[in-house]
Amino acid sequence: MTIPVSIDAPTWPEEFAERYRALGYWRGETFGSMLHERAAAHPDRIAIVDGERRWTYGELDRRADRLANGFAARGIAKGDRVVVQLPNVAEFFEVVFALFRIGALPVFALPAHRETEIRYFCEFTEAVAYIVPDVAAGFDHRALATKVQAQVPTLREVFVVGDPGADPAHTPLTDVARDDFVPYDEPEPSDLAFLQLSGGSTGVPKLIPRTHDDYMYSLWGSNEICAVDEESVFLVVLPAAHNFPLSSPGSLGVLYAGGRVVLCPQPDPETAFPIIERERVTITGLVPPLALVWTDAGPTARYDLSSLDVLLVGGAKFSEEAARRVRPALNCTLQQVFGMAEGLVNYTRLDDPVETIVTTQGRPISGHDEVRVVDDEDQDLDVGETGHLLTRGPYTIRGYWRAPEHNKRSFTEDGFYRTGDVVRMTPTGHLVVEGRAKDQINRGGEKVAPEEVENVVLAHPAVHDVSVVAVPDAYLGERTCAYVILRADAEPLKPVAIKKFVRERGLAAFKVPDRVEFVHAFPQTGIGKVSKKDLRSTAAADQ
Ligand code: AMP
Ligand code: DBH
């Protein structure tokens, strides 16, 4: 029996689903069947490169099958949630395709997430399993898994890529795979494929339910726009599980096209450039701060980067000045991408005039992406006017997973997603990101929800109140600043004490406030709310 998506989140009304199928956008494929087909068509072509390891499509397909059997044998079934927290390693793909095949839903945690986030993902999704590396970037994920498993009763299994360590409850991933077929209930194209994370603007990250049908459309739609085909070699520089390197056009887009995915363990030029030379990488994606580092390093690089055709830059606003530097420094075409894990993805086109490429964040993938730019009363604005971006379309969700109250605020009654972005549309239909209305900080593409950090700081015994705001930053675009009011009876604290507290509470490092300022009161708005606008101006002026 197919579990309707709508149990956990609103989905597309039938008339829209029919339209997207009739238009040929939703092709009725699943990730499991897609990989089978590619492996049958070209078994010996290389799919994944991770250091010295090279997996063909045939091998990736066999590995995913064997792991699917193993997961099924352990009782993991269609609809079950599995938190996947892996760095850029080949096993990431083996794991996610195995889960796709049995219809279990990967929940895409980032390697930077720590106890607070992971526990929340496991608890909220009632995850049955958590898949981790042994040690990544100096952090022992097994110890975190032991802690989380003790707190979350649904979490039956922890699978470790690499050395499973001392906890007898942890199973090495290599012990899971098995050759004998274990029957399982396969997903339908309209079923959920996974839960992606939203950068969020509330106290807890929201989960984004994506279906096989809708996500796959965003992949092949992206491939057409980014000229991805079987000759493409895509370098995964950003964390593999993030929506941008996963799907715009990303590793999954490139696998869809029959191309080659190369994993980069670190994003710095010293690591990435030799890999580009060795593997003849043709396309990759970066957030703006990294793009700045790469363009600085490009002209004097000792490596041959001539294979690189396209550099995608997105996740945060790329300044025009920096955008102009890309071609001279790296001798490739810049493609700006303004996307969101909720759906809508905009690209500048490869043949757009240079002025469009450097001054806009692109236009939507699909002719059926509906884009509205509205004022505060949801009234449509004219082309060229700046306002709130609302969107609806064949790969944009109609609601977050198990969040009915939040959905009432984040979606209009007729199903448009309120992106929280403030944009302007040019006469050619390209969007320019002018700002943001949501309470979110974009730290060089890493999104921080101030409320989530505030909730953690508030737990400090000496803290009376806190407000976290963005401070402009030349490199990251924005950094975070926490304004803290201490309790009247509290001893004075140093900023580092607050930072340490946040880190020890188990939040991802990128959410630890970059700056902490102690104040006696917050500026207030006319009706007595904390004026984040005034705090932001103070923070910017005090730099
Ligand atoms: P998320 O919803 O966490 O996937 O984050 C998506 C958000 O990142 C968008 O709504 C924008 O605020 C921001 N973003 C992504 N790409 C760009 C870009 N090229 N320029 C400006 N902001 C961007
Ligand atoms: O920031 C993002 O979430 C993002 C950026 C570029 C994204 O999800 C995408 C492309 O698909």
Coordinates of C-alpha atoms and ligand atoms in Angstrom, one line a residue, residues 242-245 247-248 314-316 337-345 347 442 445 447, ligand 2:
H242 CA 23.3 20.0 1.4
N243 CA 20.6 20.7 -1.2
F244 CA 22.9 22.9 -3.4
P245 CA 25.6 20.3 -4.1
S247 CA 20.7 18.9 -6.7
S248 CA 21.7 22.1 -8.4
G314 CA 25.0 30.5 -4.7
G315 CA 23.6 30.0 -1.2
A316 CA 24.1 33.7 -0.4
V337 CA 22.2 30.1 -8.5
F338 CA 19.6 31.3 -6.1
G339 CA 17.9 28.2 -4.6
M340 CA 16.3 26.8 -1.6
A341 CA 15.8 23.3 -0.2
E342 CA 12.0 24.0 -0.2
G343 CA 12.1 24.0 -4.0
L344 CA 12.5 26.9 -6.4
V345 CA 15.9 27.2 -8.0
Y347 CA 20.0 30.1 -12.5
N442 CA 23.1 34.0 6.1
G445 CA 25.6 30.3 2.8
K447 CA 21.9 29.7 7.5
Ligands
DBH2 O1 21.0 28.0 -0.2 C1 20.4 27.0 -0.6 O2 19.6 26.3 0.1 C2 20.6 26.7 -2.1 C3 21.4 27.5 -2.9 C4 21.6 27.1 -4.2 C5 19.9 25.6 -2.6 O3 19.1 24.8 -1.8 C6 20.1 25.3 -4.0 C7 20.9 26.0 -4.7 O4 19.4 24.2 -4.5

